[in-house]
mmCIF file of C-alpha atoms in Angstrom:
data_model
loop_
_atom_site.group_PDB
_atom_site.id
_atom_site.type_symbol
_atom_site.label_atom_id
_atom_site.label_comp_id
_atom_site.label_asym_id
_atom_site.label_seq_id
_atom_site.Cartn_x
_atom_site.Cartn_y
_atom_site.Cartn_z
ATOM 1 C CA UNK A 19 -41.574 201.675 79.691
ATOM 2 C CA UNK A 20 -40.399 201.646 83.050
ATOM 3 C CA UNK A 21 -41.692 199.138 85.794
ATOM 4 C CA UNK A 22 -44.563 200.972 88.129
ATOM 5 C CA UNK A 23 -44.564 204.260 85.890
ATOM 6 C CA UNK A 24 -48.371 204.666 85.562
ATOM 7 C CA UNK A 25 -47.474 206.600 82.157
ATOM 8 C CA UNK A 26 -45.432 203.582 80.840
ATOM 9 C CA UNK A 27 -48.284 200.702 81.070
ATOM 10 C CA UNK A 28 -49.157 199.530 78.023
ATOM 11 C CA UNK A 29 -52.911 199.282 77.174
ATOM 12 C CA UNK A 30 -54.934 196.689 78.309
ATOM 13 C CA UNK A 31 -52.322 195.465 80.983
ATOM 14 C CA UNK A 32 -53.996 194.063 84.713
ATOM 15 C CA UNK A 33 -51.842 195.512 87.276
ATOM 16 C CA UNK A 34 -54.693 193.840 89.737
ATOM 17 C CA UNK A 35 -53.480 190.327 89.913
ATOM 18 C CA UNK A 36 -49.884 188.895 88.826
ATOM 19 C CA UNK A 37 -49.207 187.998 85.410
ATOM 20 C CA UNK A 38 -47.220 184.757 84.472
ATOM 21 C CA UNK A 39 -45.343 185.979 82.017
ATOM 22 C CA UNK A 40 -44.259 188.971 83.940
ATOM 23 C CA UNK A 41 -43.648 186.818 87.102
ATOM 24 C CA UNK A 42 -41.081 184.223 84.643
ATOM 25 C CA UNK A 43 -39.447 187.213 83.772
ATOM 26 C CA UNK A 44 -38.831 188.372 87.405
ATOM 27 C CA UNK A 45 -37.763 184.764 88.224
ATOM 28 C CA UNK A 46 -35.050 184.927 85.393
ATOM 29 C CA UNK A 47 -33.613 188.559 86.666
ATOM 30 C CA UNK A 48 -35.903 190.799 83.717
ATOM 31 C CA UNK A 49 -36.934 194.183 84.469
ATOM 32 C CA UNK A 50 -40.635 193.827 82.944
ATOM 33 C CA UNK A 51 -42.505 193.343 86.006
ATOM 34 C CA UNK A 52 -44.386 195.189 88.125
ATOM 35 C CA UNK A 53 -44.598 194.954 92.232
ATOM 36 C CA UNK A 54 -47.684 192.633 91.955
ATOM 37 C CA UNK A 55 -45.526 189.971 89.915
ATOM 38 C CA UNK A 56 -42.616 190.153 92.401
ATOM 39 C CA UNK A 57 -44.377 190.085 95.530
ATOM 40 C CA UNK A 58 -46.025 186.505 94.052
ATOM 41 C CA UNK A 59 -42.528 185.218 92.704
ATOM 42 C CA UNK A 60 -41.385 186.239 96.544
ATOM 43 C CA UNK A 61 -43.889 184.360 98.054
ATOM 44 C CA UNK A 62 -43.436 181.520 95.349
ATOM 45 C CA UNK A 63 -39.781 181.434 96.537
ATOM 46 C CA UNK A 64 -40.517 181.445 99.900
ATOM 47 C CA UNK A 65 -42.342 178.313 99.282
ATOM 48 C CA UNK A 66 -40.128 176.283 97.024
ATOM 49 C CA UNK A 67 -36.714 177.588 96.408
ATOM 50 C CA UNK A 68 -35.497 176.306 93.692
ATOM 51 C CA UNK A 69 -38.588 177.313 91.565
ATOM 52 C CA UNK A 70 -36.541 180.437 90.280
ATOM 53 C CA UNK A 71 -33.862 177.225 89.101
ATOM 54 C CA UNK A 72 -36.400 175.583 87.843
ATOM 55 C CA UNK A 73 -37.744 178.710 85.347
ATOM 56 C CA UNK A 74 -34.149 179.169 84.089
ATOM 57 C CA UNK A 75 -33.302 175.254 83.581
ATOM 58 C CA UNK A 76 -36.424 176.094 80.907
ATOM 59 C CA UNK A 77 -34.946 179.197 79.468
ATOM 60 C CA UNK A 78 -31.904 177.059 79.100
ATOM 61 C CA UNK A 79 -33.662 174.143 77.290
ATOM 62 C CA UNK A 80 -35.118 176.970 74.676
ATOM 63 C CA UNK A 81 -31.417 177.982 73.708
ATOM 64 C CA UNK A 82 -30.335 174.314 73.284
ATOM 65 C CA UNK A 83 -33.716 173.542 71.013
ATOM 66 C CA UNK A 84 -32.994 176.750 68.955
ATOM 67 C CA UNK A 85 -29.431 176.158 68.856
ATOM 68 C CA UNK A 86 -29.874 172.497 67.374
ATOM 69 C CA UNK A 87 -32.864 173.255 65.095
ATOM 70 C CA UNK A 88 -30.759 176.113 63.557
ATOM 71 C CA UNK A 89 -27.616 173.437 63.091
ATOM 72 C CA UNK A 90 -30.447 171.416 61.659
ATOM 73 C CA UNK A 91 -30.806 174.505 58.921
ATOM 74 C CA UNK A 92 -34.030 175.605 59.888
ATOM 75 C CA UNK A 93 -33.871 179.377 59.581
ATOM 76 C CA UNK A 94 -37.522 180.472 60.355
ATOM 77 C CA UNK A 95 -39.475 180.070 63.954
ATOM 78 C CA UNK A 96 -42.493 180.826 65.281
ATOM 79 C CA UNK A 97 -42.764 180.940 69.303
ATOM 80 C CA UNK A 98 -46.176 180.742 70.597
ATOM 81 C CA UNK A 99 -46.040 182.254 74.407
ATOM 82 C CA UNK A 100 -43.183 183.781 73.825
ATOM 83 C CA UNK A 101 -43.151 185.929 76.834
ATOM 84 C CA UNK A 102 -41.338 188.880 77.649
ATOM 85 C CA UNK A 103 -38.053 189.513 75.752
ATOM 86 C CA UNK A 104 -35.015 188.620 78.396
ATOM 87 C CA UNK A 105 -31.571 186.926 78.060
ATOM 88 C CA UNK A 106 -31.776 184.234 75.045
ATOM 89 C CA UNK A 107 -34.736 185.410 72.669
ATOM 90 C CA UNK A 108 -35.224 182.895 70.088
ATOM 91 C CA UNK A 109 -34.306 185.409 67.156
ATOM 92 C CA UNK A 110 -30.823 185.808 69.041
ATOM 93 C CA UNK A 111 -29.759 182.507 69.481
ATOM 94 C CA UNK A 112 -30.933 181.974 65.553
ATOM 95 C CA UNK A 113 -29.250 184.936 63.927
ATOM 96 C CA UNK A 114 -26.010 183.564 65.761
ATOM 97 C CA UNK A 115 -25.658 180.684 63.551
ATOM 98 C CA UNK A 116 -27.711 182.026 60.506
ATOM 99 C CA UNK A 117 -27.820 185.918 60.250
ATOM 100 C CA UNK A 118 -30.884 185.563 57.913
ATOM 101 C CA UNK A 119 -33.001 183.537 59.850
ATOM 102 C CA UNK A 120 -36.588 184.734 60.679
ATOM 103 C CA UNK A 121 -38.844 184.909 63.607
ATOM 104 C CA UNK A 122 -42.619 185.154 64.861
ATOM 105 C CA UNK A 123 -43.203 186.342 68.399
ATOM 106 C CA UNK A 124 -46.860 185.174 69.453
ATOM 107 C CA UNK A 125 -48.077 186.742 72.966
ATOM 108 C CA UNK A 126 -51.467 187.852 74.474
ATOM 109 C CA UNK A 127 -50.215 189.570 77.464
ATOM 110 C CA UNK A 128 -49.658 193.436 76.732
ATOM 111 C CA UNK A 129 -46.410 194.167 78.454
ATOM 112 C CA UNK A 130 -44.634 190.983 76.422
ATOM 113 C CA UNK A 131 -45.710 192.145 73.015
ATOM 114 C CA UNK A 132 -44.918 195.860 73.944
ATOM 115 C CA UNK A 133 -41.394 195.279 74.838
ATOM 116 C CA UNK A 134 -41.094 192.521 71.984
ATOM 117 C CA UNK A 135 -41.917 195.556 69.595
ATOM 118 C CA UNK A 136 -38.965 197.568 71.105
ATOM 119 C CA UNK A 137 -36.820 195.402 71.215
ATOM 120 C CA UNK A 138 -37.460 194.418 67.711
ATOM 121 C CA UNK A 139 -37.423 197.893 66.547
ATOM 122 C CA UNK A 140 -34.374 198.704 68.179
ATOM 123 C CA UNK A 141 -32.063 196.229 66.188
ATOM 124 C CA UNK A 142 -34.086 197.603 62.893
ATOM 125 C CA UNK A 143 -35.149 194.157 60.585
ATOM 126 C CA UNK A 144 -38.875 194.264 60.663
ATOM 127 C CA UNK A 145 -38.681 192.417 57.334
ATOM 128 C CA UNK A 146 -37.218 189.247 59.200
ATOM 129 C CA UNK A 147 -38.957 189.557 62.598
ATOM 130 C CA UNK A 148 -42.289 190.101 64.235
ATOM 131 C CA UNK A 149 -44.578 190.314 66.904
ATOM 132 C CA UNK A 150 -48.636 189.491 66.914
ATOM 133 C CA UNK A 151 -50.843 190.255 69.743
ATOM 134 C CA UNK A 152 -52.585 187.396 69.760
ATOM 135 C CA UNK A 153 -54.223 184.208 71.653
ATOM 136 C CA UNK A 154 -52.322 180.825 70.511
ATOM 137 C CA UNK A 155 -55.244 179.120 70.853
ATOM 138 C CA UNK A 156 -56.722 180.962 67.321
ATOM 139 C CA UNK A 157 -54.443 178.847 65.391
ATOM 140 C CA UNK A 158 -56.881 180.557 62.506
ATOM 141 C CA UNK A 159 -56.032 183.723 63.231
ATOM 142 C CA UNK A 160 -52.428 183.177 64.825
ATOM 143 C CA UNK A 161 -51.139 181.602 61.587
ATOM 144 C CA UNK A 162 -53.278 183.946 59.628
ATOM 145 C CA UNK A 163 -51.334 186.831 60.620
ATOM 146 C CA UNK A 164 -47.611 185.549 60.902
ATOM 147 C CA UNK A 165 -48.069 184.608 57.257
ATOM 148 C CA UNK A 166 -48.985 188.333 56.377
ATOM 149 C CA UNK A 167 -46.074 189.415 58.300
ATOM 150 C CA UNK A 168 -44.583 188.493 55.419
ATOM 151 C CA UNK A 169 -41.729 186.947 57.488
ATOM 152 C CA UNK A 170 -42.633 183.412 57.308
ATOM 153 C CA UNK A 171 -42.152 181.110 53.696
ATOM 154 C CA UNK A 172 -44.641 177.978 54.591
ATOM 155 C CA UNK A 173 -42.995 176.310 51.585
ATOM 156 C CA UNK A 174 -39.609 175.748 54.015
ATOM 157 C CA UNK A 175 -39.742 173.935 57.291
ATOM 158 C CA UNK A 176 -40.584 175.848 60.168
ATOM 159 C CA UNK A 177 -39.464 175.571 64.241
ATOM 160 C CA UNK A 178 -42.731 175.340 65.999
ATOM 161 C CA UNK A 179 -41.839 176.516 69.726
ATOM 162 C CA UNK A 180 -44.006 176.223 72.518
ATOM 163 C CA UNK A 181 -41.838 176.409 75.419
ATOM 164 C CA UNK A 182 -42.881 176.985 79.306
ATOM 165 C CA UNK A 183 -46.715 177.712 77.959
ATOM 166 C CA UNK A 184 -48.501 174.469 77.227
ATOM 167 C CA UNK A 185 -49.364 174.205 81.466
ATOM 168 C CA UNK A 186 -51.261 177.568 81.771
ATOM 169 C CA UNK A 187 -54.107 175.650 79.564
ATOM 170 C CA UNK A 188 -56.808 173.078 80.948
ATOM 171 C CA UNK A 189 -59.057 170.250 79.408
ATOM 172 C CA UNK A 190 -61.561 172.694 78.042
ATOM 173 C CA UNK A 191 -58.336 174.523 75.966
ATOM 174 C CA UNK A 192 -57.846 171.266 74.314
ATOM 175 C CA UNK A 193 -54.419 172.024 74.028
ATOM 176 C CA UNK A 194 -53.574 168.731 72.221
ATOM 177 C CA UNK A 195 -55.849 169.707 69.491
ATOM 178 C CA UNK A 196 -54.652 173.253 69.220
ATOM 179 C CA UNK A 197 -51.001 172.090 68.950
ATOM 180 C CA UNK A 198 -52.398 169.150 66.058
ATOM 181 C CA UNK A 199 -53.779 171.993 64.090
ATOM 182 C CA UNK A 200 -50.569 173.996 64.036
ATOM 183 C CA UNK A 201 -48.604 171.270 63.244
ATOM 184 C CA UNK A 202 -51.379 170.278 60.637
ATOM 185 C CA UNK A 203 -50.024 173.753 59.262
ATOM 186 C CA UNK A 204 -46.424 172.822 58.815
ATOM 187 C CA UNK A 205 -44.062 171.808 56.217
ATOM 188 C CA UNK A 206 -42.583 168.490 55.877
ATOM 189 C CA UNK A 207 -39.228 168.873 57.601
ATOM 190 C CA UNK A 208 -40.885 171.202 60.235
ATOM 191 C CA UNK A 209 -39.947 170.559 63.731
ATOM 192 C CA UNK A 210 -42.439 171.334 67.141
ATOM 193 C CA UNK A 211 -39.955 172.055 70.461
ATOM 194 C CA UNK A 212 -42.072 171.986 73.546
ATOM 195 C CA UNK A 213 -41.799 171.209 77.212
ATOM 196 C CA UNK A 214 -44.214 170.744 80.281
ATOM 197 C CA UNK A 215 -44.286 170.694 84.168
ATOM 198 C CA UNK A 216 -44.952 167.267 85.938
ATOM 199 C CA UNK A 217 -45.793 165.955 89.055
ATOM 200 C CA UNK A 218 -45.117 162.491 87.684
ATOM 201 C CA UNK A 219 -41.748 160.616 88.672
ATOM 202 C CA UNK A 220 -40.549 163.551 90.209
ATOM 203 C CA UNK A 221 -39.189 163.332 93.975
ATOM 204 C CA UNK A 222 -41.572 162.525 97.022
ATOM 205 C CA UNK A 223 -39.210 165.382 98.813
ATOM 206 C CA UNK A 224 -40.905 168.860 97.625
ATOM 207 C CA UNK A 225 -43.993 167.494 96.473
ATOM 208 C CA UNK A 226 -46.515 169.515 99.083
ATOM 209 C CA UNK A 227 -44.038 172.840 98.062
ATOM 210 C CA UNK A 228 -45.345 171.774 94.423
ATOM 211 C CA UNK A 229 -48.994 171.615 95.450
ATOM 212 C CA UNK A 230 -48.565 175.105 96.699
ATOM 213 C CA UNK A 231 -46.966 176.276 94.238
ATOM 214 C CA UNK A 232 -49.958 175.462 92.363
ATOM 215 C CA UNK A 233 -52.523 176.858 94.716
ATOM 216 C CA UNK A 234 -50.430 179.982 94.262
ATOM 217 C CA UNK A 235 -51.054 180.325 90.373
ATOM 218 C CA UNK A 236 -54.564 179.491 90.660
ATOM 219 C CA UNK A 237 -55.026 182.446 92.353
ATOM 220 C CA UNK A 238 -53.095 184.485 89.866
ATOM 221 C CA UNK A 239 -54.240 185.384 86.198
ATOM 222 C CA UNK A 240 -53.359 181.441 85.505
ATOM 223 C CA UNK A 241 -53.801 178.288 86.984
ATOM 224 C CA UNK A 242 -51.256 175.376 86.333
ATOM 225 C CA UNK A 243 -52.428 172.288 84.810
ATOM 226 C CA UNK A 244 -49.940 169.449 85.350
ATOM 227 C CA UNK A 245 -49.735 166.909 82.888
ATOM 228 C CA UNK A 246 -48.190 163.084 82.826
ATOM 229 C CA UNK A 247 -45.462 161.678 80.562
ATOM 230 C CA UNK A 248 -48.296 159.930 78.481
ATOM 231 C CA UNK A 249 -50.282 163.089 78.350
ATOM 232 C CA UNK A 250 -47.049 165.216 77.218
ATOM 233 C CA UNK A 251 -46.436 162.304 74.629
ATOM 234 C CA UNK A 252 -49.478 163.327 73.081
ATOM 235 C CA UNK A 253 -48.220 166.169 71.290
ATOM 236 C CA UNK A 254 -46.157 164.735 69.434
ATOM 237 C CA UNK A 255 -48.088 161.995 67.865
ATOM 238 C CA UNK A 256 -47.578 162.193 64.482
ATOM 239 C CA UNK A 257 -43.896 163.195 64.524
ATOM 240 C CA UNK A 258 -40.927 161.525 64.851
ATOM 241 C CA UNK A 259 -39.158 162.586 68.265
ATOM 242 C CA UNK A 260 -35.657 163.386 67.901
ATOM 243 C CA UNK A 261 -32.963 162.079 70.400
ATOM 244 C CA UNK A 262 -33.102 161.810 73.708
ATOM 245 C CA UNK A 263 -36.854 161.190 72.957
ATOM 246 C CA UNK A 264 -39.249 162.692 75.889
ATOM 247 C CA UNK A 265 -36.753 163.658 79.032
ATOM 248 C CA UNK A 266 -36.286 165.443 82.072
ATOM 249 C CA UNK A 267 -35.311 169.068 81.109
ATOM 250 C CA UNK A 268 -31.942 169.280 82.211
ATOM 251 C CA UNK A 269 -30.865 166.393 80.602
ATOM 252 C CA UNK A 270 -31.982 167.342 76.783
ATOM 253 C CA UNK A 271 -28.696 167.641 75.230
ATOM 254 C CA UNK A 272 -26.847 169.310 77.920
ATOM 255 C CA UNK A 273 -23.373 169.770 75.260
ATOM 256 C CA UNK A 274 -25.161 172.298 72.905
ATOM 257 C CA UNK A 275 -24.861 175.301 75.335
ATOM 258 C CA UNK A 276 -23.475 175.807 78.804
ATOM 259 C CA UNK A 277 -26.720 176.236 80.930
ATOM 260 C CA UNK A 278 -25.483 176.794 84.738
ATOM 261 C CA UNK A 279 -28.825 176.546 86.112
ATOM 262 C CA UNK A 280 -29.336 173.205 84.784
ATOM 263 C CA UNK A 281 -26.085 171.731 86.355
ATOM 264 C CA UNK A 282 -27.920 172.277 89.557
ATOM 265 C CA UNK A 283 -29.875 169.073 89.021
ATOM 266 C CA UNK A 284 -27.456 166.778 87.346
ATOM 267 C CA UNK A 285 -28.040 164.533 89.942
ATOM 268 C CA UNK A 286 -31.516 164.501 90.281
ATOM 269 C CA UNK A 287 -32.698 166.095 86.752
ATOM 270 C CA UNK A 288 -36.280 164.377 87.691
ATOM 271 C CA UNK A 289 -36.331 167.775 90.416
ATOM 272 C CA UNK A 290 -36.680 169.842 87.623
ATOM 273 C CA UNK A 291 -40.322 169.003 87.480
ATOM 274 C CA UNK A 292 -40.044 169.174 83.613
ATOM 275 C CA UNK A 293 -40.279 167.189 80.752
ATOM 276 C CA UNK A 294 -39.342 168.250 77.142
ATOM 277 C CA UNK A 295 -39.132 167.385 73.709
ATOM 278 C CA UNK A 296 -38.615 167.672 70.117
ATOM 279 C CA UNK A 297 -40.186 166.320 66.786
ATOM 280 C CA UNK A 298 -39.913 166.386 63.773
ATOM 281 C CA UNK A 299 -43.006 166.745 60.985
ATOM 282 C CA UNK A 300 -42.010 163.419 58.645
#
């Protein structure tokens, strides 16, 4: 499936505006994008440099969350937005400290769930991995079908990952609600890993670049929706939030995993635009 092969497209992918998850994977050096997604991440670049940093400070902060849940012994996941497979897919990081662990790819964009199938099929476990083609807001049908996968035990704790997605959904998405109904799904012992993009306590300097940036996605597939520390507290009400609490992305335990993007901002983390993370279902 080769980038701007006609014969390679999967079905039902929009080659007529840019794609999110496409662009993300262009900012973090993939290969499954199209001309359309890397003429936007150009222009994004063009605006605000360091927005490419800022996309792999988040890929980073994925590896550390897997990384620690798996030390924590939880050996299933399910990653809502998951994206298309590049460096650092969750099952990877997983299977390195627990061969046996287990993972459910969730993605509604075409070319993500097409090369998460091939990938998947490559290394030749369907029994411990899999991919749905579906909208995370169905939690109904979402959680529906990763239990018939038949790779998922919802007696054990689960890894709830929702990573570098939660901003492409507004008010009317009540994304709060959706993210209370998965976790209403969970095990005790179950842990939810997210992040989100702020404009709040970040620096003055950049701030119009960030508006742009903005502007840009709205005219894309996606808009952005920006949310405060308060609002980003939200989703985890109900759990208990495990050290370092709610903090800038960079600085979410930096000592699990090297992550050279992130020592860009060790002196200003807050220009990461990001806060993240992690709780844990009592």
């Amino acid at each position: 499936m080769a980038p701007n092969d006609p014969d390679s497209v999967p079905e039902g992918v929009d080659l007529e505006r840019p794609n999110p998850a496409r662009i993300y994977d262009w900012f973090l050096g993939g290969h499954h994008n199209w001309a359309i997604d890397r003429e936007f991440g150009a222009k994004a670049l063009e605006t605000f440099p360091i927005v490419r940093t800022m996309a792999r400070v988040g890929r980073e902060f994925l590896g550390r969350g897997v990384q620690y849940l798996a030390d924590q012994g939880i050996t299933q996941f399910v990653d809502l937005g998951s994206g298309v497979p590049t460096v650092g897919n969750v099952h990877e990081i997983a299977d390195s400290v627990d061969p046996d662990s287990r993972c459910v790819y969730v993605d509604n964009e075409s070319v993500a769930v097409a090369h998460s199938r091939v990938l998947l099929e490559r290394e030749g476990d369907p029994t411990r991995h899999a991919v749905i083609h579906a909208d995370l807001l169905d939690v109904d049908e979402v959680w529906q079908e990763a239990l018939d996968s038949g790779v998922l035990d919802p007696t054990k704790p689960i890894g709830l990952i929702a990573v570098n997605v939660l901003y492409f959904f507004g008010p009317d998405d009540d994304p709060h609600g959706v993210i209370r109904r998965y976790v209403d799904r969970l095990g005790s012992g179950s842990y939810l890993l997210t992040s989100h993009l702020t404009f709040d306590g970040v620096p003055a300097e950049g701030q119009d670049e960030r508006e742009a940036i903005k502007e840009q996605y709205a005219r894309s597939s996606s808009s952005l929706f920006i949310r405060s520390r308060d609002e980003f507290a939200q989703f985890f009400d109900g759990l208990e939030l495990v050290e370092p609490g709610i903090t800038w992305t960079p600085e979410w335990k930096p000592e699990l995993r090297a992550s050279p993007a992130s020592e860009e901002f060790r002196e200003n983390p807050s220009a990461a635009s990001g806060f993240v993370g992690l709780g844990r279902k009592p």
